[in-house]
mmCIF file of C-alpha atoms in Angstrom:
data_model
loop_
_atom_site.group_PDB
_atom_site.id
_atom_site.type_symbol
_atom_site.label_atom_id
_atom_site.label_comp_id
_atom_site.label_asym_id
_atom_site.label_seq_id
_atom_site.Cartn_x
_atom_site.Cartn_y
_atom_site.Cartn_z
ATOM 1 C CA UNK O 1 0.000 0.000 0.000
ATOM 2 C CA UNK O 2 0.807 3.639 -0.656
ATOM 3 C CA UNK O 3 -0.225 7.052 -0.938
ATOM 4 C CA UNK O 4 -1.907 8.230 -4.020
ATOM 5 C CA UNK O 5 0.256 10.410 -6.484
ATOM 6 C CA UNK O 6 -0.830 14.050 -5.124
ATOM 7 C CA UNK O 7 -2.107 17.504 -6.815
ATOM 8 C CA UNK O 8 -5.111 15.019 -8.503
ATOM 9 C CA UNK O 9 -7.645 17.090 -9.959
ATOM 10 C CA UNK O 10 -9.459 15.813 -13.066
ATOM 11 C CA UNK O 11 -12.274 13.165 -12.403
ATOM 12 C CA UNK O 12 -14.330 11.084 -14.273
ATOM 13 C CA UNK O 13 -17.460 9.824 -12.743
ATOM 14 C CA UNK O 14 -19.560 6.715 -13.303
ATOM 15 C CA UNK O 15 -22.667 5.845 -11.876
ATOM 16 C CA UNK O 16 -24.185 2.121 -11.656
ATOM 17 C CA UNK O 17 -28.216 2.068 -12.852
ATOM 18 C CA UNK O 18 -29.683 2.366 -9.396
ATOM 19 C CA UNK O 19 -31.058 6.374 -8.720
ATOM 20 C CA UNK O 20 -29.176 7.149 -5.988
ATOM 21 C CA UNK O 21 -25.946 6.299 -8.011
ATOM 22 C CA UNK O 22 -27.609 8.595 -11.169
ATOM 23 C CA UNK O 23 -28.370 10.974 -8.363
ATOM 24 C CA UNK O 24 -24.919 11.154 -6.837
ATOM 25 C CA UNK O 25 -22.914 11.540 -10.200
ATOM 26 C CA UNK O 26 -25.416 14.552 -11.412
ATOM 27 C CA UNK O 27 -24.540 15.971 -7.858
ATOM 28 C CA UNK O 28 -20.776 15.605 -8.042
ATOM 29 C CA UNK O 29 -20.452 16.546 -11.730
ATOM 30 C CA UNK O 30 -22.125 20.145 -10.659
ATOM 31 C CA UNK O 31 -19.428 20.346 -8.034
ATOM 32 C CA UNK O 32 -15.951 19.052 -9.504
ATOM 33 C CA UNK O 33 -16.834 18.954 -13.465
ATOM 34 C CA UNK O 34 -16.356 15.047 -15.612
ATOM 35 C CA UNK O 35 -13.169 15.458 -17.127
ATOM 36 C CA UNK O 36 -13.010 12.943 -20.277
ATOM 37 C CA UNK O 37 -12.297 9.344 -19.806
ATOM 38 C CA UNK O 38 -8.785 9.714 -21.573
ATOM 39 C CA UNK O 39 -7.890 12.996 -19.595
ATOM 40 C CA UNK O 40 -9.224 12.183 -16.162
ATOM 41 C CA UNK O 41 -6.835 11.067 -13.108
ATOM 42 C CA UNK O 42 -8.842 9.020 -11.310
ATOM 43 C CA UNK O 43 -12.125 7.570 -11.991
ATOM 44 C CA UNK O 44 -15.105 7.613 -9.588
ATOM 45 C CA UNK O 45 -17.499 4.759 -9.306
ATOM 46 C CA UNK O 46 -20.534 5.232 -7.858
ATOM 47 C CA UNK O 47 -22.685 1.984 -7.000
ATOM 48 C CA UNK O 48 -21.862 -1.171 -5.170
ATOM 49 C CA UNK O 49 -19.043 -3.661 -4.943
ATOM 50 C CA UNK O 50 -20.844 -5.532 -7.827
ATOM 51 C CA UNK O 51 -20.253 -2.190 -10.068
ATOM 52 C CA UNK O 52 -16.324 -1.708 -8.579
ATOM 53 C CA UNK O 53 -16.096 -4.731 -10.247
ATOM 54 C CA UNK O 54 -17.489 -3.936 -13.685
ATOM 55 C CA UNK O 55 -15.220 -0.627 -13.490
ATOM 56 C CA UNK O 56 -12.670 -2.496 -13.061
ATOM 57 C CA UNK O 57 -13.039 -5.328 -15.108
ATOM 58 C CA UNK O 58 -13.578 -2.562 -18.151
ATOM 59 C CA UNK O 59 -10.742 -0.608 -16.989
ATOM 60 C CA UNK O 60 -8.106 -3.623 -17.165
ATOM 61 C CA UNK O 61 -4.872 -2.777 -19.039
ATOM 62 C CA UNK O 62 -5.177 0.928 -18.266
ATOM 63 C CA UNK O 63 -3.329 2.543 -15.153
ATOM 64 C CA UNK O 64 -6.183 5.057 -13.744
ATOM 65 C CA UNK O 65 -6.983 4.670 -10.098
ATOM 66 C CA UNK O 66 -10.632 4.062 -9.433
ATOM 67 C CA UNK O 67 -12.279 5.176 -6.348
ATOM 68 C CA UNK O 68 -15.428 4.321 -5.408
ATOM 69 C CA UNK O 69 -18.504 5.572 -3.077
ATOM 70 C CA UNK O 70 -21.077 3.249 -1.824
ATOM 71 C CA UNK O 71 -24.237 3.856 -3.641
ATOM 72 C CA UNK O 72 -25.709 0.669 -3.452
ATOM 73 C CA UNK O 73 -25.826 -2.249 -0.732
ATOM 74 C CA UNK O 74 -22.696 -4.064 0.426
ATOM 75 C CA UNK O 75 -19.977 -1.478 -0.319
ATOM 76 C CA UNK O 76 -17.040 -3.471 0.957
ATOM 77 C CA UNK O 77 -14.929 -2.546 -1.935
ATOM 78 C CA UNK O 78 -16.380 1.275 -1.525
ATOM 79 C CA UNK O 79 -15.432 4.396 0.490
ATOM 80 C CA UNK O 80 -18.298 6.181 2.465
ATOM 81 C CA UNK O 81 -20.585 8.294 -0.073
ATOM 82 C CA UNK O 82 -19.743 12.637 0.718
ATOM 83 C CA UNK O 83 -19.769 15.303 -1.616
ATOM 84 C CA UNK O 84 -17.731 17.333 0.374
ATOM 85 C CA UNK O 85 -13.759 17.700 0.375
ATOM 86 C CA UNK O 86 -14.045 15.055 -2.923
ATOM 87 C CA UNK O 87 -10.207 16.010 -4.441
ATOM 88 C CA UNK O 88 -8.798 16.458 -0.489
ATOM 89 C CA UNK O 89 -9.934 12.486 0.191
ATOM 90 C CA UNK O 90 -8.261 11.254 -3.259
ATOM 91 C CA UNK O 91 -5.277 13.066 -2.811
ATOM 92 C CA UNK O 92 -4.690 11.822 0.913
ATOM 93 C CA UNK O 93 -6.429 7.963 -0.528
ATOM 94 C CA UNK O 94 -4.193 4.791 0.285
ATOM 95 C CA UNK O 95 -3.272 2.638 -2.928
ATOM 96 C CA UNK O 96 -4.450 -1.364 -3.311
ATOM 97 C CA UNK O 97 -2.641 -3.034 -5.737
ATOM 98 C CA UNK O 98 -4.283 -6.554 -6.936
ATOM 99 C CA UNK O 99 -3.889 -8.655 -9.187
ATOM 100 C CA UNK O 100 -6.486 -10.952 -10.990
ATOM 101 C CA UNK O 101 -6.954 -14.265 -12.078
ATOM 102 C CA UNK O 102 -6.586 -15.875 -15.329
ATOM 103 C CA UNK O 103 -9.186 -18.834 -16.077
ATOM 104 C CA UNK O 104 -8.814 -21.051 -18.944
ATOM 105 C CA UNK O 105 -12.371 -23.306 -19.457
ATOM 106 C CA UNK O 106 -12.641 -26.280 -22.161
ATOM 107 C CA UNK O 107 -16.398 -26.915 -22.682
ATOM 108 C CA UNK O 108 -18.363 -30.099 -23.901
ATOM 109 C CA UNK O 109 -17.197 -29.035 -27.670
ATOM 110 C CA UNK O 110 -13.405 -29.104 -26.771
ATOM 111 C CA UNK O 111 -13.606 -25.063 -26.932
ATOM 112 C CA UNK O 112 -11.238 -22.709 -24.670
ATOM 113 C CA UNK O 113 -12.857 -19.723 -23.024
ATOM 114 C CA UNK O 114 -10.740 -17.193 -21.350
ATOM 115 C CA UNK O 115 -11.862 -14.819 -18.989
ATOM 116 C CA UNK O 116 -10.516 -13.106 -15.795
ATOM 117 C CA UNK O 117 -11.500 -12.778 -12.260
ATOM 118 C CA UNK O 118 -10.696 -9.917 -10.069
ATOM 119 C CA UNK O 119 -12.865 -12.203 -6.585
ATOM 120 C CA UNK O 120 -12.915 -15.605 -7.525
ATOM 121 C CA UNK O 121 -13.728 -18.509 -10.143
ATOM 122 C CA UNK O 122 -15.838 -21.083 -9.004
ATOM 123 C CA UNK O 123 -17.392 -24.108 -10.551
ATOM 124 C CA UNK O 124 -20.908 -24.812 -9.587
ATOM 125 C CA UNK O 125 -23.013 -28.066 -10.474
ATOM 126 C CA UNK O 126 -25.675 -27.435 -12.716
ATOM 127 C CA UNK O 127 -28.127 -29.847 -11.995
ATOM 128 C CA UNK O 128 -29.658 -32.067 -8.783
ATOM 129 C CA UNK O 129 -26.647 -34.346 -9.070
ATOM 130 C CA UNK O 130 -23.389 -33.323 -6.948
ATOM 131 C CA UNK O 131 -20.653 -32.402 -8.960
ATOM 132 C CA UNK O 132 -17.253 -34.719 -9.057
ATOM 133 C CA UNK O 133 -14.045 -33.030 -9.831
ATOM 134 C CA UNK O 134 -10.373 -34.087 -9.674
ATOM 135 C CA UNK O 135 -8.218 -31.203 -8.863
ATOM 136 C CA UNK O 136 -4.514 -30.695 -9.616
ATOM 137 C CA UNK O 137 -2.084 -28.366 -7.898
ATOM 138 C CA UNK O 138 1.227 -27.340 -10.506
ATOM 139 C CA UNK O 139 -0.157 -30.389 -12.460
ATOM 140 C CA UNK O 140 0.077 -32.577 -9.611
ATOM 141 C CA UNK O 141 -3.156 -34.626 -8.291
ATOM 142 C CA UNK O 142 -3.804 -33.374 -5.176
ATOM 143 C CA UNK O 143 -7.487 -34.527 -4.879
ATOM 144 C CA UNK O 144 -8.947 -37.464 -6.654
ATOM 145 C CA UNK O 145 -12.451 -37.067 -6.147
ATOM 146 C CA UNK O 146 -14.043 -34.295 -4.417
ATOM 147 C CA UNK O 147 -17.982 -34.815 -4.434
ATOM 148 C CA UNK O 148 -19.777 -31.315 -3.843
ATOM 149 C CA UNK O 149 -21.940 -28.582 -5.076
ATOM 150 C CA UNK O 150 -18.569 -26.641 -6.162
ATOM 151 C CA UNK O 151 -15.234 -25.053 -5.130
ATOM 152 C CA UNK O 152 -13.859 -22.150 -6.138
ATOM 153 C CA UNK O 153 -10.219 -19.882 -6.064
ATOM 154 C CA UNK O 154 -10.447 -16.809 -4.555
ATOM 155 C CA UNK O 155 -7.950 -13.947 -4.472
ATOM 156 C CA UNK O 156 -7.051 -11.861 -1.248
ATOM 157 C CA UNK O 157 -9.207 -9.375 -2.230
ATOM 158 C CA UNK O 158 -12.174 -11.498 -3.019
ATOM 159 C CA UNK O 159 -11.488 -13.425 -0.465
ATOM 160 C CA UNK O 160 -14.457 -11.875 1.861
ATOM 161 C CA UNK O 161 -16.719 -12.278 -0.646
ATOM 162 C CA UNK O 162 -18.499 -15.562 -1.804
ATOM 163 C CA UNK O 163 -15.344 -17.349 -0.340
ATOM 164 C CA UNK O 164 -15.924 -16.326 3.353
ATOM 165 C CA UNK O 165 -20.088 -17.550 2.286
ATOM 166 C CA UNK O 166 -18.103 -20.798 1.454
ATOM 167 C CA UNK O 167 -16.417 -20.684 4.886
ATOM 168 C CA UNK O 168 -13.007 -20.346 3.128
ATOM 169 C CA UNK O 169 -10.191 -17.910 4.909
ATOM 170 C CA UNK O 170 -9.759 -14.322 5.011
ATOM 171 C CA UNK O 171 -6.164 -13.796 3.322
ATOM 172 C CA UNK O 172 -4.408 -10.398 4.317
ATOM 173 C CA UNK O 173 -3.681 -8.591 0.653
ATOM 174 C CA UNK O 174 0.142 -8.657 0.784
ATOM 175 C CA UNK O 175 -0.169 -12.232 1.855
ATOM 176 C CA UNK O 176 0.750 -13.369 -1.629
ATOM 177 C CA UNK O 177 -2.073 -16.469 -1.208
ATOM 178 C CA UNK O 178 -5.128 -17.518 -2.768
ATOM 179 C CA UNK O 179 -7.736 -19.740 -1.001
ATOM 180 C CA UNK O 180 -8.920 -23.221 -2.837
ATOM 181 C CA UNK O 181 -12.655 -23.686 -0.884
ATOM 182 C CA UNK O 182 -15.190 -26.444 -1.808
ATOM 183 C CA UNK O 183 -18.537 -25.322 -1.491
ATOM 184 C CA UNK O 184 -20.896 -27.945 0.254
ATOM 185 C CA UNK O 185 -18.309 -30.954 -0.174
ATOM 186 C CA UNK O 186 -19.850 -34.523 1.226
ATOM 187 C CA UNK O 187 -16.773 -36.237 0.358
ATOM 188 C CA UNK O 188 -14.530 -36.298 1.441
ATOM 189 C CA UNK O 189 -16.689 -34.616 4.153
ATOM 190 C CA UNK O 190 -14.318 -33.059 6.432
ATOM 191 C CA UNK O 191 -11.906 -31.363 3.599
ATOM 192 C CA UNK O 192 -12.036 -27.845 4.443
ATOM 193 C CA UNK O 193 -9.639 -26.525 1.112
ATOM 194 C CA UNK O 194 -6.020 -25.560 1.250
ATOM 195 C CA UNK O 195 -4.120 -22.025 1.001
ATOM 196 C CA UNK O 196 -2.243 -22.065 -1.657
ATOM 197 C CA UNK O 197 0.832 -20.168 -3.221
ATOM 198 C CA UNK O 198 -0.459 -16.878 -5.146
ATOM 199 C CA UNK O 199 1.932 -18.724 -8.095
ATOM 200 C CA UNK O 200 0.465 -21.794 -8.001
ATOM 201 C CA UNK O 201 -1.588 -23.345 -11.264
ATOM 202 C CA UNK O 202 -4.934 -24.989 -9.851
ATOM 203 C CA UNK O 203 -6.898 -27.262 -12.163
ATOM 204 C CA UNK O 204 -10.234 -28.712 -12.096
ATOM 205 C CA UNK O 205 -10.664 -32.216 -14.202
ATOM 206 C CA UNK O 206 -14.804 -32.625 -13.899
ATOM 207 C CA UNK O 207 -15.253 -36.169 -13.495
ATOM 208 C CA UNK O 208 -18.778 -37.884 -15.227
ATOM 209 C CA UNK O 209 -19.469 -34.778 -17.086
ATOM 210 C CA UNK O 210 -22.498 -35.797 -19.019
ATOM 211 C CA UNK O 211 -24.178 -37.264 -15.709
ATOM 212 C CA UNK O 212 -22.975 -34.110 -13.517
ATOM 213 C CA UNK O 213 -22.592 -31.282 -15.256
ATOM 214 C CA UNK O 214 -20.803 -28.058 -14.429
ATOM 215 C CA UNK O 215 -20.387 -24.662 -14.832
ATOM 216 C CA UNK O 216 -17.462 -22.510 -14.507
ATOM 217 C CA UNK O 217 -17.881 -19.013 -13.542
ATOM 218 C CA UNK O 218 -15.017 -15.935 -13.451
ATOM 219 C CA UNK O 219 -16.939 -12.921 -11.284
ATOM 220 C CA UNK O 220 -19.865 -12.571 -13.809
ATOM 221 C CA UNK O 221 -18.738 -14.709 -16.562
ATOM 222 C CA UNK O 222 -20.473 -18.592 -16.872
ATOM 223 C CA UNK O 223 -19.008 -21.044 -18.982
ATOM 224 C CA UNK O 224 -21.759 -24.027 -19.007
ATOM 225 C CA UNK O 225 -20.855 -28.035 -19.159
ATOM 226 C CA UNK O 226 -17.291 -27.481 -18.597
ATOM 227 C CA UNK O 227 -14.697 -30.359 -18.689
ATOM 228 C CA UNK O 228 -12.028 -28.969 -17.311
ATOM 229 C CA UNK O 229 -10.559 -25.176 -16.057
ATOM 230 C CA UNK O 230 -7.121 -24.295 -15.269
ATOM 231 C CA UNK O 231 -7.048 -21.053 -13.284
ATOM 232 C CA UNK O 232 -4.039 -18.795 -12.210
ATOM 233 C CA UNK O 233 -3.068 -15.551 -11.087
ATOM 234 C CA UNK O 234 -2.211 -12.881 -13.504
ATOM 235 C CA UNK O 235 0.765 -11.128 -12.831
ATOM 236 C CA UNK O 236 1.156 -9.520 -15.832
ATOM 237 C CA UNK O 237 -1.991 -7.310 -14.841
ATOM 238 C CA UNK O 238 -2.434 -4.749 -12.163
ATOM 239 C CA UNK O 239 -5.320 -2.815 -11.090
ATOM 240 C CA UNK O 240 -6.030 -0.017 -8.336
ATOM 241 C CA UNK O 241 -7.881 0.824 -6.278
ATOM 242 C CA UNK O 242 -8.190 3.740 -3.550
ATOM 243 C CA UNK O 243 -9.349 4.130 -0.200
ATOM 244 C CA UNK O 244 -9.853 6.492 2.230
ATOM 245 C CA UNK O 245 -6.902 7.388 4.656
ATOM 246 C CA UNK O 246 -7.135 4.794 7.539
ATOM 247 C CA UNK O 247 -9.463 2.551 5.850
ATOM 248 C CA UNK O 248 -7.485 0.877 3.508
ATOM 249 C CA UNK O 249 -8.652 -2.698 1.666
ATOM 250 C CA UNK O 250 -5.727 -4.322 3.803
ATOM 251 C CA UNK O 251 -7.241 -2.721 6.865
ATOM 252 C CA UNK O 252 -10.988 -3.387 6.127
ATOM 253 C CA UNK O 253 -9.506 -7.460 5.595
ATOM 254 C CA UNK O 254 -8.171 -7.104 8.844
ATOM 255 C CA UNK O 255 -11.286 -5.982 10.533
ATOM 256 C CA UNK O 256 -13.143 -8.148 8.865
ATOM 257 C CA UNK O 257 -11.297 -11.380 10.580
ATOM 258 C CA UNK O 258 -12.532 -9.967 14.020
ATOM 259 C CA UNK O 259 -15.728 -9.109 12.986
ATOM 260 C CA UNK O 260 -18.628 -10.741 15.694
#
């Protein structure tokens, strides 16, 4: 973590659909102006964590900061929603770095879908049956047969998200660790997943496919009847994100492990 770059000034503001997000950017534009995408700073995402990630899933390969302000319901990702002192709270904003992950899918067909995931990728059965899947750690079997309704990878930073639902760990974001969680496993019953080197290659072999189908899902993008995935993390690609002096994403992690 570090301090944003200072003397920020030009903003460009996006809103998520919901009114109070509409209502927000309208409000903030009449205060600080919308610079234009390709001459703006920082960008400022107004919504909830599900629209942080669409930001930043559309803002991959460029280097803008986004910071966002809770205008919807969860908000984890988000700083507290003000319209005052807007350009004094970026300048003074702490700096998360993350990185996503890279997911490889081969479907029924035999064809390779690529997508990445800035929380997790999980794999989710499709049907009544439980799913079966064989997974491999650096191409090594680590797990023959894992009978569940899922697992997924999860980064740090999604790591308090449908992960913690899973009842898989909180991992600190300098921790350099990703969290392999089933989701519902009945056998082997009492595997509770593994923490796993952030350079490790994870892969997923789904076992009686046509029986048990699965899907394969990176944030908000489904791959149906999957055979196998092969996720990673992307190193090659950086995002950021700012928060709030004293309420950093490492520090809101943090909290969140003592949370009652």
């Amino acid at each position: 973590m570090f301090k944003a770059q200072p003397f920020v000034s030009r903003l460009a503001f996006l809103a998520s659909d919901r009114p109070e997000a509409r209502e927000a950017r309208a409000a903030l534009i009449a205060r600080y102006g919308d610079a234009p995408m390709d001459e703006a700073q920082v960008i400022v995402a107004l919504g909830g964590d599900g629209f942080m990630l669409e930001t930043l899933h559309d803002q991959i390969g460029t280097p803008k900061p986004i910071y966002g302000m809770n205008r919807g319901s969860v908000g984890f990702l988000m700083n507290e929603y003000s319209e005052d002192a807007l350009l004094e709270r970026i300048n003074m904003a702490e700096r998360a770095v993350i990185h996503p992950l890279r997911m490889i899918a081969i479907d029924a067909q035999r064809n390779e879908h690529r997508a990445l995931a800035i929380n997790e990728v999980s794999l989710l059965r499709q049907t009544r049956q439980t799913a079966k899947l064989r997974i491999s750690i650096d191409g090594k079997v680590r797990l023959t047969e894992l009978s569940c309704d899922g697992a997924l990878v999860a980064t740090p930073a999604g790591s308090t998200a449908y992960n913690l639902s899973a009842h898989g760990p909180i991992i600190p974001l300098d921790a350099k660790v990703l969290a392999l969680t089933p989701i519902s496993a009945f056998r082997p019953r009492r595997w509770r997943g593994a923490l796993l080197a952030h350079t490790a290659k994870v892969s997923f072999e789904i076992l009686e496919a046509d029986k048990r189908p699965v899907s394969a899902v990176a944030d908000n993008f489904e791959v149906r009847d999957v055979l196998e995935v092969h996720i990673a993390e992307a190193r090659d690609i950086s995002m950021h994100m700012l928060f709030d002096a004293g309420r950093s994403l490492e520090e809101r992690v943090l909290a969140e492990q003592f949370s009652v």
